[in-house]
Short mmCIF file of C-alpha atoms in Angstrom, two decimals:
data_model
loop_
_atom_site.label_atom_id
_atom_site.label_comp_id
_atom_site.label_asym_id
_atom_site.label_seq_id
_atom_site.Cartn_x
_atom_site.Cartn_y
_atom_site.Cartn_z
CA UNK A 1 -0.05 0.21 -0.15
CA UNK A 2 1.03 3.61 -1.15
CA UNK A 3 1.97 5.67 1.57
CA UNK A 4 0.33 8.25 2.47
CA UNK A 5 1.57 12.30 3.32
CA UNK A 6 -0.90 14.46 4.41
CA UNK A 7 0.02 18.43 4.03
CA UNK A 8 -2.41 20.71 5.89
CA UNK A 9 -0.30 24.36 4.35
CA UNK A 10 -0.58 25.76 1.37
CA UNK A 11 -2.95 27.57 -0.92
CA UNK A 12 -5.43 26.64 -3.98
CA UNK A 13 -5.73 29.32 -6.25
CA UNK A 14 -8.73 28.12 -8.39
CA UNK A 15 -8.43 30.11 -11.93
CA UNK A 16 -11.05 30.34 -14.80
CA UNK A 17 -10.10 28.59 -17.59
CA UNK A 18 -8.83 25.06 -16.36
CA UNK A 19 -8.53 23.06 -20.24
CA UNK A 20 -11.53 19.98 -20.44
CA UNK A 21 -10.58 16.73 -21.27
CA UNK A 22 -10.93 17.20 -24.47
CA UNK A 23 -7.68 17.53 -27.30
CA UNK A 24 -7.99 19.23 -30.93
CA UNK A 25 -5.41 19.77 -33.36
CA UNK A 26 -2.64 21.70 -34.20
CA UNK A 27 -1.76 21.84 -38.13
CA UNK A 28 2.30 21.20 -38.72
CA UNK A 29 4.38 24.04 -37.78
CA UNK A 30 7.49 25.42 -40.76
CA UNK A 31 9.93 26.04 -37.71
CA UNK A 32 10.54 24.70 -35.07
CA UNK A 33 13.23 25.82 -31.58
CA UNK A 34 15.63 24.61 -28.93
CA UNK A 35 16.01 27.05 -26.48
CA UNK A 36 19.10 26.47 -24.09
CA UNK A 37 17.97 28.82 -21.23
CA UNK A 38 14.80 25.92 -21.10
CA UNK A 39 18.13 23.63 -19.31
CA UNK A 40 18.76 25.79 -16.39
CA UNK A 41 22.79 25.88 -15.72
CA UNK A 42 24.02 24.55 -19.04
CA UNK A 43 26.85 26.87 -20.96
CA UNK A 44 25.71 25.95 -24.51
CA UNK A 45 28.29 25.32 -27.57
CA UNK A 46 25.98 25.19 -30.59
CA UNK A 47 27.26 21.86 -33.16
CA UNK A 48 25.76 22.38 -35.90
CA UNK A 49 25.33 25.42 -38.38
CA UNK A 50 22.59 27.00 -40.64
CA UNK A 51 22.27 24.64 -43.54
CA UNK A 52 22.96 21.32 -41.94
CA UNK A 53 20.77 18.55 -42.21
CA UNK A 54 19.25 17.04 -39.03
CA UNK A 55 16.92 14.24 -37.67
CA UNK A 56 14.89 14.17 -34.82
CA UNK A 57 17.20 13.29 -31.78
CA UNK A 58 20.33 14.55 -33.43
CA UNK A 59 22.15 17.35 -31.04
CA UNK A 60 21.67 20.84 -31.92
CA UNK A 61 24.21 21.90 -29.39
CA UNK A 62 25.94 20.47 -26.41
CA UNK A 63 27.10 21.54 -22.83
CA UNK A 64 30.03 22.99 -22.82
CA UNK A 65 31.27 22.54 -19.41
CA UNK A 66 30.49 18.78 -19.97
CA UNK A 67 30.03 18.06 -24.02
CA UNK A 68 28.75 14.29 -23.42
CA UNK A 69 25.62 15.89 -22.49
CA UNK A 70 23.77 16.54 -25.93
CA UNK A 71 20.04 18.52 -26.60
CA UNK A 72 18.83 16.54 -29.14
CA UNK A 73 16.41 18.38 -32.12
CA UNK A 74 13.04 17.74 -31.47
CA UNK A 75 12.11 17.81 -35.30
CA UNK A 76 13.92 16.48 -38.72
CA UNK A 77 14.86 19.29 -41.51
CA UNK A 78 16.91 21.69 -41.71
CA UNK A 79 19.16 24.01 -39.15
CA UNK A 80 17.50 27.54 -40.72
CA UNK A 81 19.11 30.06 -38.01
CA UNK A 82 21.33 29.58 -34.73
CA UNK A 83 20.20 33.00 -32.75
CA UNK A 84 22.28 34.62 -30.38
CA UNK A 85 21.83 38.03 -28.03
CA UNK A 86 23.96 40.24 -26.44
CA UNK A 87 28.17 38.54 -26.09
CA UNK A 88 26.98 35.81 -28.39
CA UNK A 89 24.72 33.92 -26.31
CA UNK A 90 22.51 31.12 -28.08
CA UNK A 91 18.90 32.05 -27.54
CA UNK A 92 17.98 28.99 -29.78
CA UNK A 93 18.82 26.81 -32.64
CA UNK A 94 16.14 26.80 -35.11
CA UNK A 95 15.40 24.21 -37.64
CA UNK A 96 12.97 24.43 -40.40
CA UNK A 97 10.44 20.85 -40.03
CA UNK A 98 10.49 18.48 -43.55
CA UNK A 99 7.38 17.84 -44.91
CA UNK A 100 7.99 13.88 -43.28
CA UNK A 101 10.34 13.73 -40.50
CA UNK A 102 13.21 10.98 -40.08
CA UNK A 103 14.55 10.17 -36.74
CA UNK A 104 17.76 9.06 -35.90
CA UNK A 105 17.48 5.28 -34.98
CA UNK A 106 18.98 4.61 -31.27
CA UNK A 107 17.94 1.05 -31.37
CA UNK A 108 14.94 -0.43 -29.24
CA UNK A 109 16.16 -1.67 -26.01
CA UNK A 110 14.77 -4.08 -23.48
CA UNK A 111 14.97 -1.81 -20.26
CA UNK A 112 14.89 -4.87 -18.01
CA UNK A 113 17.93 -6.20 -19.01
CA UNK A 114 20.67 -2.82 -18.37
CA UNK A 115 22.21 -1.85 -16.01
CA UNK A 116 22.23 2.13 -14.63
CA UNK A 117 25.24 2.80 -16.22
CA UNK A 118 23.66 1.35 -19.86
CA UNK A 119 20.49 3.38 -19.26
CA UNK A 120 23.19 7.04 -18.92
CA UNK A 121 24.70 5.94 -21.76
CA UNK A 122 21.47 5.69 -23.84
CA UNK A 123 19.93 8.91 -22.88
CA UNK A 124 23.40 10.70 -23.28
CA UNK A 125 24.03 9.90 -27.14
CA UNK A 126 19.71 10.17 -27.26
CA UNK A 127 19.94 13.96 -25.84
CA UNK A 128 17.47 13.11 -23.50
CA UNK A 129 19.92 13.33 -20.34
CA UNK A 130 19.65 16.83 -20.18
CA UNK A 131 15.97 16.87 -19.49
CA UNK A 132 17.24 15.77 -15.85
CA UNK A 133 17.44 18.07 -13.16
CA UNK A 134 19.11 18.46 -9.76
CA UNK A 135 18.94 19.03 -6.35
CA UNK A 136 20.96 21.12 -5.08
CA UNK A 137 20.95 24.06 -7.26
CA UNK A 138 17.91 22.62 -9.35
CA UNK A 139 20.33 22.78 -12.61
CA UNK A 140 20.26 20.84 -15.09
CA UNK A 141 22.10 17.21 -13.88
CA UNK A 142 25.21 15.97 -15.38
CA UNK A 143 26.06 12.27 -15.60
CA UNK A 144 29.43 12.64 -13.39
CA UNK A 145 27.05 13.37 -9.80
CA UNK A 146 25.88 9.99 -8.16
CA UNK A 147 21.80 10.29 -7.03
CA UNK A 148 21.37 9.06 -3.87
CA UNK A 149 17.34 9.00 -5.25
CA UNK A 150 15.49 10.31 -8.39
CA UNK A 151 12.13 11.59 -7.70
CA UNK A 152 9.51 11.64 -10.10
CA UNK A 153 6.10 14.13 -9.51
CA UNK A 154 3.27 13.35 -11.51
CA UNK A 155 1.00 15.82 -9.34
CA UNK A 156 0.72 18.67 -10.88
CA UNK A 157 -1.81 21.06 -8.72
CA UNK A 158 -0.59 24.96 -9.87
CA UNK A 159 -3.09 26.94 -11.44
CA UNK A 160 -4.10 25.63 -15.16
CA UNK A 161 -1.59 22.93 -14.60
CA UNK A 162 -2.38 19.84 -17.05
CA UNK A 163 -3.58 17.32 -15.61
CA UNK A 164 -0.87 14.52 -16.33
CA UNK A 165 -4.03 11.51 -15.94
CA UNK A 166 -5.04 12.93 -19.16
CA UNK A 167 -1.62 13.35 -20.31
CA UNK A 168 -1.13 9.46 -19.57
CA UNK A 169 -3.61 8.03 -21.52
CA UNK A 170 -2.23 6.13 -24.33
CA UNK A 171 1.66 6.46 -22.82
CA UNK A 172 1.13 4.04 -19.94
CA UNK A 173 3.47 1.32 -21.78
CA UNK A 174 6.03 4.75 -22.56
CA UNK A 175 6.06 6.05 -18.58
CA UNK A 176 6.96 2.51 -16.99
CA UNK A 177 9.41 1.62 -19.28
CA UNK A 178 11.02 5.23 -18.40
CA UNK A 179 9.71 4.46 -14.93
CA UNK A 180 12.00 0.81 -15.09
CA UNK A 181 15.16 2.33 -16.39
CA UNK A 182 15.15 4.92 -14.07
CA UNK A 183 15.35 2.70 -11.27
CA UNK A 184 18.31 1.00 -12.91
CA UNK A 185 20.17 4.03 -11.36
CA UNK A 186 19.47 4.94 -8.73
CA UNK A 187 15.93 4.89 -5.96
CA UNK A 188 12.88 6.49 -7.88
CA UNK A 189 10.29 7.87 -5.53
CA UNK A 190 7.11 8.59 -7.89
CA UNK A 191 4.53 10.86 -5.92
CA UNK A 192 1.13 11.40 -6.57
CA UNK A 193 -1.94 13.14 -5.53
CA UNK A 194 -4.88 11.70 -3.19
CA UNK A 195 -7.50 12.04 -6.20
CA UNK A 196 -5.12 10.25 -8.75
CA UNK A 197 -6.76 6.72 -9.57
CA UNK A 198 -4.75 5.99 -12.96
CA UNK A 199 -3.50 2.44 -12.29
CA UNK A 200 -0.28 3.18 -14.21
CA UNK A 201 0.75 5.74 -11.50
CA UNK A 202 -1.20 3.53 -8.36
CA UNK A 203 0.69 0.39 -9.43
CA UNK A 204 3.51 1.97 -11.30
CA UNK A 205 5.91 -0.91 -10.61
CA UNK A 206 9.72 0.00 -9.74
CA UNK A 207 8.96 2.43 -7.80
CA UNK A 208 8.45 3.53 -4.42
CA UNK A 209 5.00 5.34 -4.60
CA UNK A 210 4.16 8.25 -2.43
CA UNK A 211 0.40 9.71 -2.11
CA UNK A 212 0.44 12.96 -1.66
CA UNK A 213 -2.97 14.49 0.08
CA UNK A 214 -3.49 18.57 0.70
CA UNK A 215 -3.40 21.63 -1.24
CA UNK A 216 -0.89 23.28 -3.76
CA UNK A 217 2.49 22.80 -3.35
CA UNK A 218 1.97 19.65 -2.73
CA UNK A 219 2.55 17.97 -6.39
CA UNK A 220 6.10 20.33 -6.36
CA UNK A 221 9.45 17.69 -6.48
CA UNK A 222 10.87 19.91 -3.63
CA UNK A 223 7.88 19.39 -1.30
CA UNK A 224 7.85 15.75 -1.59
CA UNK A 225 11.89 15.34 -1.28
CA UNK A 226 10.99 16.94 1.66
CA UNK A 227 9.20 15.30 3.37
CA UNK A 228 10.91 11.58 2.11
CA UNK A 229 14.13 12.59 1.17
CA UNK A 230 15.66 15.80 2.52
CA UNK A 231 18.91 16.93 0.85
CA UNK A 232 22.18 17.28 2.99
CA UNK A 233 25.03 19.33 1.78
CA UNK A 234 27.00 17.05 -0.36
CA UNK A 235 24.43 14.37 -1.42
CA UNK A 236 22.61 14.69 -5.01
CA UNK A 237 18.95 14.05 -5.76
CA UNK A 238 17.86 13.54 -9.62
CA UNK A 239 14.45 15.30 -10.77
CA UNK A 240 12.92 14.40 -13.87
CA UNK A 241 9.81 15.76 -14.86
CA UNK A 242 6.69 12.99 -15.79
CA UNK A 243 6.29 13.80 -19.23
CA UNK A 244 9.95 13.31 -19.52
CA UNK A 245 9.68 9.52 -18.02
CA UNK A 246 7.42 9.19 -21.42
CA UNK A 247 10.46 10.47 -23.59
CA UNK A 248 12.40 8.37 -22.09
CA UNK A 249 10.58 4.97 -22.54
CA UNK A 250 9.35 5.79 -26.37
CA UNK A 251 13.35 5.75 -26.60
CA UNK A 252 14.02 2.59 -24.87
CA UNK A 253 10.51 0.98 -26.93
CA UNK A 254 11.05 2.93 -30.00
CA UNK A 255 14.71 3.02 -30.16
CA UNK A 256 14.07 7.36 -31.18
CA UNK A 257 13.53 10.65 -30.06
CA UNK A 258 10.04 11.63 -30.18
CA UNK A 259 9.20 15.11 -27.99
CA UNK A 260 5.48 15.06 -28.64
CA UNK A 261 4.08 16.21 -25.06
CA UNK A 262 0.13 16.95 -24.13
CA UNK A 263 -0.09 20.53 -24.01
CA UNK A 264 -3.05 22.28 -22.09
CA UNK A 265 -4.10 25.77 -22.98
CA UNK A 266 -5.63 27.51 -20.69
CA UNK A 267 -6.30 30.96 -18.93
CA UNK A 268 -9.81 33.09 -19.00
CA UNK A 269 -8.38 35.05 -22.05
CA UNK A 270 -8.40 31.40 -24.38
CA UNK A 271 -11.41 30.77 -26.02
CA UNK A 272 -12.94 26.79 -25.34
CA UNK A 273 -9.72 25.83 -23.62
CA UNK A 274 -8.51 21.69 -24.21
CA UNK A 275 -5.42 20.23 -24.88
CA UNK A 276 -3.49 19.88 -27.72
CA UNK A 277 -0.37 17.09 -28.80
CA UNK A 278 2.60 19.39 -29.45
CA UNK A 279 6.49 19.14 -30.25
CA UNK A 280 9.33 20.85 -27.53
CA UNK A 281 10.02 23.75 -29.77
CA UNK A 282 7.13 24.04 -31.43
CA UNK A 283 5.98 28.16 -31.82
CA UNK A 284 3.46 29.74 -29.45
CA UNK A 285 1.82 31.02 -32.42
CA UNK A 286 0.51 28.08 -34.05
CA UNK A 287 -0.79 27.08 -30.24
CA UNK A 288 -2.64 29.95 -29.63
CA UNK A 289 -3.98 30.40 -33.01
CA UNK A 290 -7.11 31.23 -33.46
CA UNK A 291 -7.88 30.89 -29.63
CA UNK A 292 -7.55 34.03 -28.29
CA UNK A 293 -10.88 36.30 -26.90
CA UNK A 294 -8.18 39.37 -27.80
CA UNK A 295 -4.51 40.11 -29.07
CA UNK A 296 -4.21 43.52 -27.26
CA UNK A 297 -3.93 43.69 -23.33
CA UNK A 298 -3.22 39.82 -22.74
CA UNK A 299 -0.32 37.65 -20.68
CA UNK A 300 1.15 34.82 -22.43
CA UNK A 301 2.82 32.77 -20.22
CA UNK A 302 5.11 29.36 -20.65
CA UNK A 303 3.79 27.32 -18.01
CA UNK A 304 1.17 28.04 -15.21
CA UNK A 305 1.11 31.42 -14.10
CA UNK A 306 2.81 30.87 -10.72
CA UNK A 307 6.02 29.62 -12.14
CA UNK A 308 5.93 30.27 -15.44
CA UNK A 309 7.66 33.00 -17.86
CA UNK A 310 5.95 35.82 -19.46
CA UNK A 311 6.40 35.18 -23.36
CA UNK A 312 5.15 36.23 -26.54
CA UNK A 313 3.99 35.15 -30.47
CA UNK A 314 7.51 34.71 -31.28
CA UNK A 315 8.21 31.98 -28.33
CA UNK A 316 8.51 29.00 -28.64
CA UNK A 317 6.64 25.58 -26.15
CA UNK A 318 9.61 24.80 -24.02
CA UNK A 319 11.65 21.48 -23.31
CA UNK A 320 9.64 21.23 -19.74
CA UNK A 321 6.15 23.10 -20.82
CA UNK A 322 3.05 21.58 -19.86
CA UNK A 323 1.04 24.47 -20.58
CA UNK A 324 0.30 27.44 -22.52
CA UNK A 325 -1.37 30.01 -19.92
CA UNK A 326 -3.19 33.28 -21.29
CA UNK A 327 -4.81 35.95 -18.47
CA UNK A 328 -5.51 39.56 -18.77
CA UNK A 329 -2.84 41.84 -18.57
CA UNK A 330 -4.75 44.24 -16.39
CA UNK A 331 -2.92 47.59 -17.81
CA UNK A 332 -6.75 49.43 -18.69
CA UNK A 333 -8.40 47.94 -15.22
CA UNK A 334 -10.27 50.92 -13.42
CA UNK A 335 -11.42 49.90 -10.02
CA UNK A 336 -13.54 52.90 -8.38
CA UNK A 337 -13.08 52.70 -4.75
CA UNK A 338 -10.15 49.91 -4.89
CA UNK A 339 -9.59 47.88 -1.83
CA UNK A 340 -12.36 49.59 0.38
CA UNK A 341 -15.15 47.59 -1.72
CA UNK A 342 -17.09 44.35 -0.51
CA UNK A 343 -15.29 42.23 -3.87
CA UNK A 344 -16.99 39.20 -4.39
CA UNK A 345 -15.40 38.42 -7.42
CA UNK A 346 -11.87 39.19 -6.40
CA UNK A 347 -9.66 36.32 -4.64
CA UNK A 348 -8.08 36.93 -1.34
CA UNK A 349 -5.28 34.56 0.48
CA UNK A 350 -5.99 35.92 3.55
CA UNK A 351 -9.89 36.70 3.47
CA UNK A 352 -9.87 40.30 2.67
CA UNK A 353 -12.68 40.19 0.50
CA UNK A 354 -16.18 39.00 0.82
CA UNK A 355 -15.97 35.93 -1.77
CA UNK A 356 -14.32 33.81 0.18
CA UNK A 357 -17.88 32.94 1.26
CA UNK A 358 -19.10 31.45 -2.03
CA UNK A 359 -16.40 28.25 -1.58
CA UNK A 360 -13.65 26.87 -2.78
CA UNK A 361 -14.89 25.57 -5.99
CA UNK A 362 -15.94 29.30 -7.25
CA UNK A 363 -13.59 30.19 -10.27
CA UNK A 364 -11.40 33.90 -10.14
CA UNK A 365 -9.88 35.64 -13.30
CA UNK A 366 -6.87 36.56 -11.66
CA UNK A 367 -4.93 39.43 -14.35
CA UNK A 368 -0.61 40.39 -14.51
CA UNK A 369 -0.95 42.77 -12.05
CA UNK A 370 1.22 43.17 -9.12
CA UNK A 371 -0.97 45.29 -7.12
CA UNK A 372 1.50 47.07 -5.10
CA UNK A 373 4.98 48.40 -4.39
CA UNK A 374 8.26 46.28 -3.30
CA UNK A 375 8.56 46.95 0.49
CA UNK A 376 11.39 46.19 2.44
CA UNK A 377 9.86 44.19 4.99
CA UNK A 378 9.17 40.13 5.24
CA UNK A 379 5.62 39.76 7.04
CA UNK A 380 6.60 36.98 9.62
CA UNK A 381 4.92 33.80 8.97
CA UNK A 382 3.25 34.72 5.49
CA UNK A 383 5.19 32.46 3.76
CA UNK A 384 5.48 29.77 6.34
CA UNK A 385 1.27 29.51 5.61
CA UNK A 386 2.10 28.40 2.49
CA UNK A 387 5.41 26.60 2.44
CA UNK A 388 4.43 22.71 3.90
CA UNK A 389 8.70 22.10 3.98
CA UNK A 390 10.61 21.89 7.36
CA UNK A 391 12.64 25.04 6.21
CA UNK A 392 12.29 28.75 7.45
CA UNK A 393 11.37 30.27 3.97
CA UNK A 394 11.37 33.78 5.66
CA UNK A 395 14.79 33.03 7.53
CA UNK A 396 16.11 31.84 4.12
CA UNK A 397 14.98 34.52 2.07
CA UNK A 398 16.47 37.11 4.28
CA UNK A 399 19.68 35.23 4.42
CA UNK A 400 19.85 35.21 0.60
CA UNK A 401 19.72 38.67 0.22
CA UNK A 402 22.06 39.93 2.41
CA UNK A 403 24.31 37.03 0.73
CA UNK A 404 24.86 34.79 4.03
CA UNK A 405 25.97 31.56 2.81
CA UNK A 406 26.57 29.93 5.94
CA UNK A 407 22.89 30.60 6.85
CA UNK A 408 21.71 30.08 3.15
CA UNK A 409 23.35 26.65 4.58
CA UNK A 410 22.15 26.11 7.74
CA UNK A 411 18.36 27.09 7.01
CA UNK A 412 18.41 24.82 4.15
CA UNK A 413 18.81 26.26 0.17
CA UNK A 414 20.02 22.94 -0.80
CA UNK A 415 16.37 21.30 -0.93
CA UNK A 416 15.14 23.94 -2.16
CA UNK A 417 14.12 25.52 -6.16
CA UNK A 418 12.82 28.74 -6.87
CA UNK A 419 9.29 26.88 -7.96
CA UNK A 420 8.83 26.27 -3.97
CA UNK A 421 8.63 30.19 -3.34
CA UNK A 422 6.00 30.77 -5.69
CA UNK A 423 3.13 30.63 -3.92
CA UNK A 424 4.76 32.56 -1.23
CA UNK A 425 5.85 35.00 -3.90
CA UNK A 426 2.27 35.07 -4.81
CA UNK A 427 0.94 35.77 -1.37
CA UNK A 428 3.97 38.01 -0.02
CA UNK A 429 2.34 41.41 0.53
CA UNK A 430 5.68 43.23 -0.05
CA UNK A 431 5.50 42.06 -3.29
CA UNK A 432 9.34 40.79 -3.42
CA UNK A 433 10.44 39.04 -6.28
CA UNK A 434 10.78 35.16 -4.66
CA UNK A 435 12.08 32.78 -7.42
CA UNK A 436 14.05 35.53 -8.77
CA UNK A 437 16.04 36.10 -4.76
CA UNK A 438 15.94 32.48 -4.71
CA UNK A 439 17.93 31.74 -8.04
CA UNK A 440 20.33 34.19 -6.98
CA UNK A 441 21.14 32.48 -4.06
CA UNK A 442 21.68 29.23 -5.80
CA UNK A 443 23.54 30.47 -8.39
CA UNK A 444 26.07 32.51 -5.45
CA UNK A 445 26.52 29.07 -3.60
CA UNK A 446 27.07 26.30 -6.38
CA UNK A 447 29.49 29.76 -7.87
CA UNK A 448 30.81 28.97 -4.24
CA UNK A 449 31.18 25.44 -4.24
CA UNK A 450 32.51 25.13 -7.91
#
């Protein structure tokens, strides 16, 4: 029987525009792109040039600090551009897709007969190893690290996030193959939600299944690591997004790199929110074509509204992105009397408005405004109410701001990632950019320990 872990701290933000469990089509696009910034912590070195023909699975760039970690092209075609920014930073590598994609053949493999080193070698050869992240530092990992455990969270509970159970339909075999492959490297933990019933999750083999029962952010893999196997200094755990597990399974079952994922197109500014199958690197413009209620005054988000990144129609679907959200920008909002009104339609984390009387099932339309200015103070207990981890969140933030590395280590920075503070950032009265602050702290510590 699975271990059930109950969490009481947290907050569910019920936004209008959740994707309905139905799929809509998307036509093949002319051009796709792989973005190095999707793989935090790597220094990209492009190994192709414009005009090169590539198959799906061929490397477009490698990690300069660890060249054996390649990053595979999501489609077959011709390299059309290597886009660079300031100081020649690689922004993306574009591939003009052929009418019929060619796939690099890596050969089918029986994972049951492989050992951990063979699994790692197969992922490295196919350019998929970079989809594995690690704690500490919340960066893309390298094969020279030895994880004490591997964590996969199949629970997506952030606002507007896609339901992984729906994405799993038809991919059950690949998911199990991916889990088995990971279990060959280190003990693997699968975290699921109390309301998830898919047998591929509840009866997954070769892994330890843990059920997390509680509000958001129970689905954060950092929260799950904290409750099962906390990371101490000198230890490493690997983190794999559940869709990447499917990618791994397809590699072993089919012998090719197939980066197709089910994406939730959601938000109050989307007509008929639904799911679609799209490849990593698909243009956002193709995903949202004809689906917006309006084209002006909207915020497009590559991901969910809490931890996603701001995007435009010229951007591309992220390597770890299973949701494209669209909410109002709020630039032209005009609220007579402001906070004085009783507000039955506005969301409040601390019951400042009367809307809480309408129950938890009420859906809200929240725009992208900050609604306040940055204040140089941190309200005691505000973060702890929504952070179900055995750390002192507000003291950790203060230690990062002051650059006190010793205190950062003592307060548990090795086991957190920026997304763990997304909900705390949402409720923060001082409007601090907590995810950015945590990222800066992790980068500082990583540089110090290099």
